[in-house]
Tab-separated table of C-alpha atoms in Angstrom:
chain	number	residue	atom	x	y	z
A	1	MET	CA	36.505	-68.254	-151.049
A	2	LYS	CA	33.516	-67.583	-153.772
A	3	LYS	CA	34.502	-64.300	-155.768
A	4	CYS	CA	31.913	-61.435	-155.193
A	5	VAL	CA	30.761	-59.481	-158.612
A	6	LEU	CA	28.887	-56.212	-158.045
A	7	VAL	CA	26.252	-55.652	-160.794
A	8	SER	CA	25.433	-51.890	-161.249
A	9	GLY	CA	22.191	-51.581	-162.522
A	10	GLY	CA	21.525	-55.101	-161.720
A	11	ALA	CA	17.929	-54.668	-161.620
A	12	GLY	CA	17.335	-53.885	-165.202
A	13	PHE	CA	16.627	-56.175	-168.025
A	14	ILE	CA	20.346	-57.031	-168.961
A	15	GLY	CA	21.700	-56.911	-165.290
A	16	SER	CA	19.113	-58.982	-164.166
A	17	HIS	CA	20.086	-61.844	-166.767
A	18	VAL	CA	23.816	-61.431	-165.940
A	19	THR	CA	22.739	-61.929	-162.389
A	20	VAL	CA	21.279	-65.325	-162.633
A	21	GLU	CA	24.177	-66.493	-165.008
A	22	LEU	CA	27.010	-65.166	-162.568
A	23	ILE	CA	24.876	-67.018	-159.341
A	24	GLU	CA	24.728	-69.951	-161.636
A	25	ALA	CA	28.371	-69.818	-162.768
A	26	GLY	CA	29.381	-69.965	-158.629
A	27	TYR	CA	29.661	-66.466	-158.089
A	28	ASP	CA	28.706	-64.085	-154.854
A	29	VAL	CA	26.829	-61.266	-156.501
A	30	ILE	CA	25.715	-57.878	-154.972
A	31	VAL	CA	22.851	-56.035	-156.921
A	32	ALA	CA	22.811	-51.852	-156.881
A	33	ASP	CA	20.075	-49.866	-158.637
A	34	ASN	CA	18.756	-46.634	-158.301
A	35	MET	CA	15.608	-48.242	-159.663
A	36	SER	CA	15.109	-45.213	-162.114
A	37	ASN	CA	14.204	-47.128	-164.753
A	38	CYS	CA	12.828	-50.463	-163.477
A	39	ASP	CA	11.018	-52.134	-160.542
A	40	MET	CA	11.678	-55.071	-158.446
A	41	THR	CA	9.502	-57.105	-160.891
A	42	CYS	CA	13.191	-58.819	-162.382
A	43	PHE	CA	15.073	-59.170	-159.108
A	44	GLU	CA	12.114	-60.841	-157.295
A	45	GLY	CA	12.239	-63.137	-160.652
A	46	VAL	CA	16.159	-63.433	-160.256
A	47	LYS	CA	15.520	-64.769	-156.714
A	48	LYS	CA	13.304	-67.680	-157.628
A	49	ILE	CA	15.210	-68.473	-160.973
A	50	THR	CA	18.243	-68.950	-158.823
A	51	GLY	CA	16.190	-70.113	-155.483
A	52	ARG	CA	18.313	-67.722	-153.591
A	53	ASP	CA	16.572	-65.271	-151.386
A	54	ASP	CA	19.517	-64.170	-149.520
A	55	ILE	CA	21.062	-61.821	-152.633
A	56	PRO	CA	22.005	-58.762	-151.448
A	57	PHE	CA	20.354	-55.884	-153.169
A	58	VAL	CA	21.222	-51.837	-152.347
A	59	LYS	CA	19.049	-49.204	-153.686
A	60	MET	CA	21.546	-45.991	-154.719
A	61	ASP	CA	22.596	-44.169	-157.110
A	62	PHE	CA	26.018	-44.369	-158.545
A	63	CYS	CA	26.108	-40.689	-159.057
A	64	ASP	CA	26.471	-40.258	-155.359
A	65	SER	CA	29.987	-40.711	-154.753
A	66	VAL	CA	29.818	-40.896	-151.182
A	67	ALA	CA	27.005	-44.127	-151.407
A	68	THR	CA	29.323	-45.629	-153.900
A	69	GLU	CA	32.307	-45.259	-151.357
A	70	LEU	CA	30.400	-46.918	-148.726
A	71	LEU	CA	29.571	-49.560	-150.739
A	72	PHE	CA	32.736	-50.899	-151.212
A	73	THR	CA	34.423	-49.866	-147.619
A	74	THR	CA	31.224	-52.515	-146.393
A	75	ASN	CA	31.555	-55.070	-148.892
A	76	HIS	CA	34.875	-57.097	-150.358
A	77	ILE	CA	34.173	-56.735	-154.083
A	78	ASP	CA	36.539	-58.637	-156.691
A	79	ALA	CA	34.769	-56.996	-159.926
A	80	VAL	CA	32.221	-54.994	-161.168
A	81	ILE	CA	30.107	-54.974	-163.956
A	82	HIS	CA	28.526	-52.042	-164.652
A	83	PHE	CA	25.226	-51.438	-166.500
A	84	ALA	CA	23.654	-48.255	-164.483
A	85	GLY	CA	23.418	-45.413	-166.609
A	86	PHE	CA	20.507	-43.981	-169.015
A	87	LYS	CA	20.187	-45.837	-172.041
A	88	ALA	CA	17.135	-44.207	-174.406
A	89	VAL	CA	18.996	-42.996	-177.299
A	90	GLY	CA	16.186	-40.664	-178.534
A	91	GLU	CA	16.211	-39.067	-174.809
A	92	SER	CA	19.089	-38.575	-175.099
A	93	VAL	CA	19.043	-36.155	-178.222
A	94	SER	CA	16.571	-34.424	-176.485
A	95	GLU	CA	17.909	-34.594	-172.820
A	96	PRO	CA	21.746	-34.624	-173.514
A	97	LEU	CA	22.799	-33.016	-170.124
A	98	LYS	CA	21.279	-35.980	-168.409
A	99	TYR	CA	22.734	-38.545	-169.974
A	100	TYR	CA	26.586	-36.953	-169.968
A	101	HIS	CA	25.843	-36.205	-166.265
A	102	ASN	CA	24.435	-39.267	-165.242
A	103	ASN	CA	26.176	-41.729	-167.331
A	104	LEU	CA	29.868	-40.254	-166.619
A	105	ASP	CA	29.531	-39.305	-163.217
A	106	SER	CA	28.052	-42.924	-162.134
A	107	PHE	CA	31.575	-44.907	-163.874
A	108	MET	CA	33.758	-42.646	-162.796
A	109	ASN	CA	32.425	-43.065	-159.273
A	110	VAL	CA	32.442	-46.662	-159.672
A	111	LEU	CA	36.411	-46.637	-161.282
A	112	GLU	CA	37.718	-44.290	-158.157
A	113	SER	CA	36.039	-46.338	-155.338
A	114	ALA	CA	37.001	-49.793	-156.735
A	115	ARG	CA	40.746	-48.894	-157.516
A	116	HIS	CA	40.779	-47.437	-153.505
A	117	HIS	CA	39.101	-50.545	-152.421
A	118	GLY	CA	41.520	-53.434	-154.510
A	119	CYS	CA	38.712	-54.327	-156.988
A	120	ASP	CA	41.189	-54.526	-159.666
A	121	ASN	CA	38.557	-56.100	-162.576
A	122	ILE	CA	36.007	-53.657	-164.270
A	123	LEU	CA	33.749	-55.000	-166.844
A	124	PHE	CA	32.067	-52.349	-168.683
A	125	SER	CA	28.818	-52.394	-170.567
A	126	SER	CA	29.452	-50.825	-174.036
A	127	SER	CA	27.215	-51.100	-177.070
A	128	ALA	CA	28.053	-51.375	-180.906
A	129	THR	CA	26.467	-47.475	-181.264
A	130	VAL	CA	30.484	-46.631	-180.633
A	131	TYR	CA	30.999	-47.763	-184.684
A	132	GLY	CA	28.502	-44.838	-185.163
A	133	GLU	CA	28.069	-44.954	-189.031
A	134	PRO	CA	30.675	-47.565	-189.857
A	135	GLU	CA	32.485	-47.332	-193.524
A	136	LYS	CA	32.593	-51.007	-193.489
A	137	LEU	CA	30.145	-54.141	-192.408
A	138	PRO	CA	30.394	-56.144	-190.652
A	139	VAL	CA	32.303	-54.215	-188.050
A	140	THR	CA	34.741	-55.649	-185.942
A	141	GLU	CA	36.808	-55.262	-182.872
A	142	GLU	CA	39.691	-53.612	-185.222
A	143	SER	CA	36.925	-51.308	-187.079
A	144	PRO	CA	37.770	-47.784	-186.309
A	145	ARG	CA	34.934	-45.784	-184.272
A	146	GLN	CA	33.234	-42.954	-185.698
A	147	PRO	CA	31.445	-40.147	-184.709
A	148	ALA	CA	28.422	-41.167	-182.560
A	149	THR	CA	25.124	-40.467	-183.577
A	150	SER	CA	23.490	-39.970	-180.406
A	151	PRO	CA	24.608	-38.400	-177.056
A	152	TYR	CA	23.776	-42.009	-175.510
A	153	GLY	CA	26.340	-43.475	-177.799
A	154	ASN	CA	28.940	-40.706	-177.520
A	155	THR	CA	28.848	-41.400	-173.449
A	156	LYS	CA	29.846	-45.190	-174.370
A	157	GLN	CA	32.646	-43.722	-176.488
A	158	MET	CA	33.845	-41.610	-173.674
A	159	LEU	CA	33.329	-44.153	-170.789
A	160	GLU	CA	35.521	-46.893	-173.126
A	161	ASP	CA	38.156	-44.246	-173.305
A	162	VAL	CA	37.760	-43.715	-169.339
A	163	LEU	CA	38.096	-46.937	-168.820
A	164	ARG	CA	41.249	-47.496	-171.304
A	165	ASP	CA	43.011	-44.360	-169.817
A	166	SER	CA	42.686	-45.410	-165.887
A	167	VAL	CA	43.982	-49.215	-167.199
A	168	LYS	CA	47.341	-47.088	-168.382
A	169	ALA	CA	47.600	-45.176	-165.580
A	170	TYR	CA	46.831	-47.127	-162.430
A	171	SER	CA	48.825	-50.238	-162.329
A	172	ASN	CA	46.003	-52.217	-160.370
A	173	VAL	CA	42.860	-51.895	-162.734
A	174	LYS	CA	42.133	-54.144	-165.772
A	175	GLY	CA	39.445	-53.463	-167.684
A	176	ILE	CA	36.858	-54.864	-170.412
A	177	ALA	CA	34.427	-53.273	-172.632
A	178	LEU	CA	31.867	-55.632	-174.164
A	179	ARG	CA	30.253	-53.773	-177.744
A	180	TYR	CA	26.870	-55.665	-177.557
A	181	PHE	CA	24.674	-55.513	-180.247
A	182	ASN	CA	20.902	-56.070	-180.341
A	183	PRO	CA	19.668	-57.965	-176.936
A	184	ILE	CA	16.363	-59.499	-177.152
A	185	GLY	CA	14.362	-61.942	-175.511
A	186	ALA	CA	13.464	-63.090	-172.007
A	187	HIS	CA	14.829	-66.090	-169.906
A	188	PRO	CA	13.707	-69.362	-170.441
A	189	SER	CA	11.701	-69.278	-167.118
A	190	ALA	CA	9.496	-66.186	-168.306
A	191	LEU	CA	10.525	-64.750	-164.806
A	192	ILE	CA	12.831	-61.932	-166.060
A	193	GLY	CA	12.585	-60.371	-169.478
A	194	GLU	CA	12.625	-56.939	-170.775
A	195	LEU	CA	10.073	-54.471	-168.639
A	196	PRO	CA	9.764	-51.175	-170.904
A	197	ARG	CA	8.108	-48.105	-168.999
A	198	GLY	CA	5.740	-46.636	-171.103
A	199	VAL	CA	6.720	-46.443	-175.053
A	200	PRO	CA	9.415	-49.326	-175.788
A	201	ASN	CA	12.870	-48.350	-177.340
A	202	ASN	CA	13.382	-51.774	-178.696
A	203	LEU	CA	11.548	-53.909	-181.433
A	204	VAL	CA	10.471	-57.144	-179.602
A	205	PRO	CA	8.408	-55.523	-176.882
A	206	PHE	CA	6.807	-53.608	-179.361
A	207	ILE	CA	6.199	-57.090	-181.183
A	208	THR	CA	4.878	-58.845	-178.027
A	209	GLN	CA	2.908	-56.038	-176.813
A	210	THR	CA	1.373	-55.894	-180.445
A	211	ALA	CA	0.560	-59.777	-180.505
A	212	ILE	CA	-1.090	-59.745	-176.828
A	213	GLY	CA	-3.404	-56.701	-177.626
A	214	LYS	CA	-1.875	-53.989	-175.584
A	215	ARG	CA	-0.801	-51.984	-179.034
A	216	GLU	CA	-3.012	-51.674	-181.674
A	217	CYS	CA	-0.652	-52.130	-184.867
A	218	LEU	CA	3.079	-52.429	-185.585
A	219	SER	CA	4.907	-49.879	-187.765
A	220	VAL	CA	8.059	-50.849	-190.043
A	221	PHE	CA	9.665	-47.651	-190.940
A	222	GLY	CA	11.320	-47.942	-194.124
A	223	ASN	CA	11.294	-50.547	-197.291
A	224	ASP	CA	14.110	-49.488	-199.661
A	225	TYR	CA	17.100	-50.689	-197.731
A	226	PRO	CA	19.638	-53.013	-199.558
A	227	THR	CA	18.289	-56.228	-197.955
A	228	PRO	CA	15.972	-59.117	-199.350
A	229	ASP	CA	12.766	-57.564	-198.177
A	230	GLY	CA	13.898	-53.876	-198.156
A	231	THR	CA	13.844	-53.358	-194.223
A	232	CYS	CA	17.231	-52.691	-192.165
A	233	GLN	CA	19.108	-55.260	-190.860
A	234	ARG	CA	20.680	-55.808	-187.283
A	235	ASP	CA	22.384	-58.480	-185.061
A	236	PHE	CA	20.036	-59.439	-182.532
A	237	ILE	CA	21.141	-61.559	-179.345
A	238	ASP	CA	19.804	-63.641	-177.469
A	239	ILE	CA	19.683	-62.048	-174.142
A	240	VAL	CA	20.971	-65.187	-172.037
A	241	ASP	CA	23.538	-65.655	-174.486
A	242	LEU	CA	24.785	-61.921	-173.569
A	243	ALA	CA	24.748	-62.652	-170.149
A	244	LYS	CA	26.688	-65.436	-170.514
A	245	ALA	CA	29.624	-63.676	-172.298
A	246	HIS	CA	29.713	-61.365	-168.901
A	247	VAL	CA	30.679	-64.620	-166.944
A	248	PHE	CA	33.348	-65.324	-169.529
A	249	ALA	CA	34.344	-62.237	-169.515
A	250	VAL	CA	34.360	-61.862	-165.597
A	251	ARG	CA	36.387	-65.425	-165.188
A	252	ARG	CA	38.982	-64.303	-167.780
A	253	MET	CA	39.650	-61.405	-165.981
A	254	LEU	CA	39.675	-63.088	-162.130
A	255	GLU	CA	41.465	-65.927	-163.208
A	256	GLY	CA	44.362	-63.636	-164.514
A	257	LYS	CA	43.790	-64.832	-168.870
A	258	MET	CA	43.516	-61.599	-170.216
A	259	LYS	CA	45.827	-60.898	-172.869
A	260	LYS	CA	46.271	-57.118	-172.030
A	261	GLU	CA	45.417	-55.065	-169.247
A	262	TYR	CA	42.286	-53.606	-171.026
A	263	GLU	CA	40.142	-55.536	-174.076
A	264	ILE	CA	37.124	-54.917	-176.274
A	265	PHE	CA	35.058	-57.906	-177.406
A	266	ASN	CA	31.761	-57.176	-180.051
A	267	ILE	CA	29.181	-59.421	-178.294
A	268	GLY	CA	26.878	-60.599	-181.796
A	269	THR	CA	26.000	-63.426	-183.420
A	270	GLY	CA	27.512	-61.960	-186.756
A	271	LYS	CA	24.129	-63.350	-188.535
A	272	PRO	CA	21.679	-60.330	-189.152
A	273	LEU	CA	17.919	-60.316	-189.305
A	274	SER	CA	16.033	-57.980	-191.349
A	275	VAL	CA	13.263	-56.427	-189.163
A	276	LEU	CA	10.379	-57.789	-191.137
A	277	GLU	CA	11.967	-61.169	-190.636
A	278	LEU	CA	12.195	-60.771	-187.022
A	279	ILE	CA	8.310	-59.697	-187.023
A	280	THR	CA	7.590	-62.639	-189.155
A	281	ALA	CA	9.198	-64.827	-187.028
A	282	SER	CA	7.896	-63.538	-183.618
A	283	LEU	CA	4.041	-63.421	-185.014
A	284	ALA	CA	3.939	-66.893	-186.188
A	285	ASN	CA	4.726	-68.623	-182.621
A	286	GLN	CA	1.519	-67.583	-181.547
A	287	GLU	CA	-0.584	-70.330	-183.324
A	288	LEU	CA	0.767	-71.549	-186.846
A	289	GLY	CA	4.533	-72.618	-185.947
A	290	TRP	CA	7.654	-71.069	-186.281
A	291	LYS	CA	9.764	-70.465	-189.725
A	292	ALA	CA	12.653	-69.072	-188.219
A	293	GLU	CA	16.077	-70.981	-187.557
A	294	ARG	CA	15.982	-72.437	-184.118
A	295	PRO	CA	17.982	-70.191	-182.196
A	296	ILE	CA	15.644	-66.913	-182.879
A	297	LYS	CA	12.816	-69.107	-182.425
A	298	ASP	CA	14.107	-69.780	-178.982
A	299	THR	CA	14.737	-66.164	-178.325
A	300	LEU	CA	11.469	-65.143	-179.081
A	301	ALA	CA	9.602	-67.800	-177.575
A	302	ALA	CA	11.014	-66.629	-174.175
A	303	ALA	CA	10.019	-62.851	-175.239
A	304	TRP	CA	6.501	-64.050	-175.916
A	305	ALA	CA	6.390	-66.568	-172.666
A	306	TRP	CA	7.654	-63.227	-170.672
A	307	GLU	CA	5.127	-61.184	-172.383
A	308	LYS	CA	2.166	-63.602	-171.501
A	309	HIS	CA	3.537	-63.727	-167.828
A	310	LEU	CA	2.925	-59.831	-167.234
A	311	ALA	CA	-0.436	-60.067	-168.819
A	312	GLY	CA	-1.327	-62.670	-166.412
A	313	LYS	CA	-0.202	-60.759	-163.429
């Protein structure tokens, strides 16, 4: 019998890519999303990529404990991957209560209902923001968490602690937190990708929107970082690679291969690129060919194909 995975926030950028990889790995998937930061574009793309018109979709808010309980009551769910939550760092600084209320309540409701209904496997979408301003680079899973630099990052730290403490307290619950760095790109099909509302919060949509003419110019802030070209370096990871990491983590839980009841993994390439390197690699793809190494070429080519797909709609 197929195992069923609930993907909360599954209509968004990361959730939609994870849904594709789960289905292609042989899992049944239920997608639930309140659509506060996305539309049906990516979910419809998931159906086209997988050839599945029957993927269950539930429009709901996980801050609603009654709706969350109903979801678990009416479905047999073996594992949860929790993405649902607000994610804009800058907005979290200006509206902290919005972030604490939404991000904390939604995850705690999921945990409560999951454990009551025998869903033992919880995968939490965390972030490298939990490391704050690290004392030493590169960070590893053993690096100490520093004070968060935003309410968004603080919610990630707090929810990791909620999951850790729940695993300790409730004998049936197992948990994995994936701390990822900077997911970029789009699915090679160009049917799903990052779909920012308004001004993007992430770099690659700025690059592709500038390249296609939606934005007049691209500004790079800071040229005195201790890097070869003076711009800050980040660990950028391809969104499909990131999505596949979730499949490995779910399989690890469902097949009883966890070494501890609560585990943490960093998900990144370990090979940082500077902001300028990323821009150069991207803009070069338009007509002149590529100068970046192959992995980042594939990533940015997919992001560019997605932008052209959106422009052609």
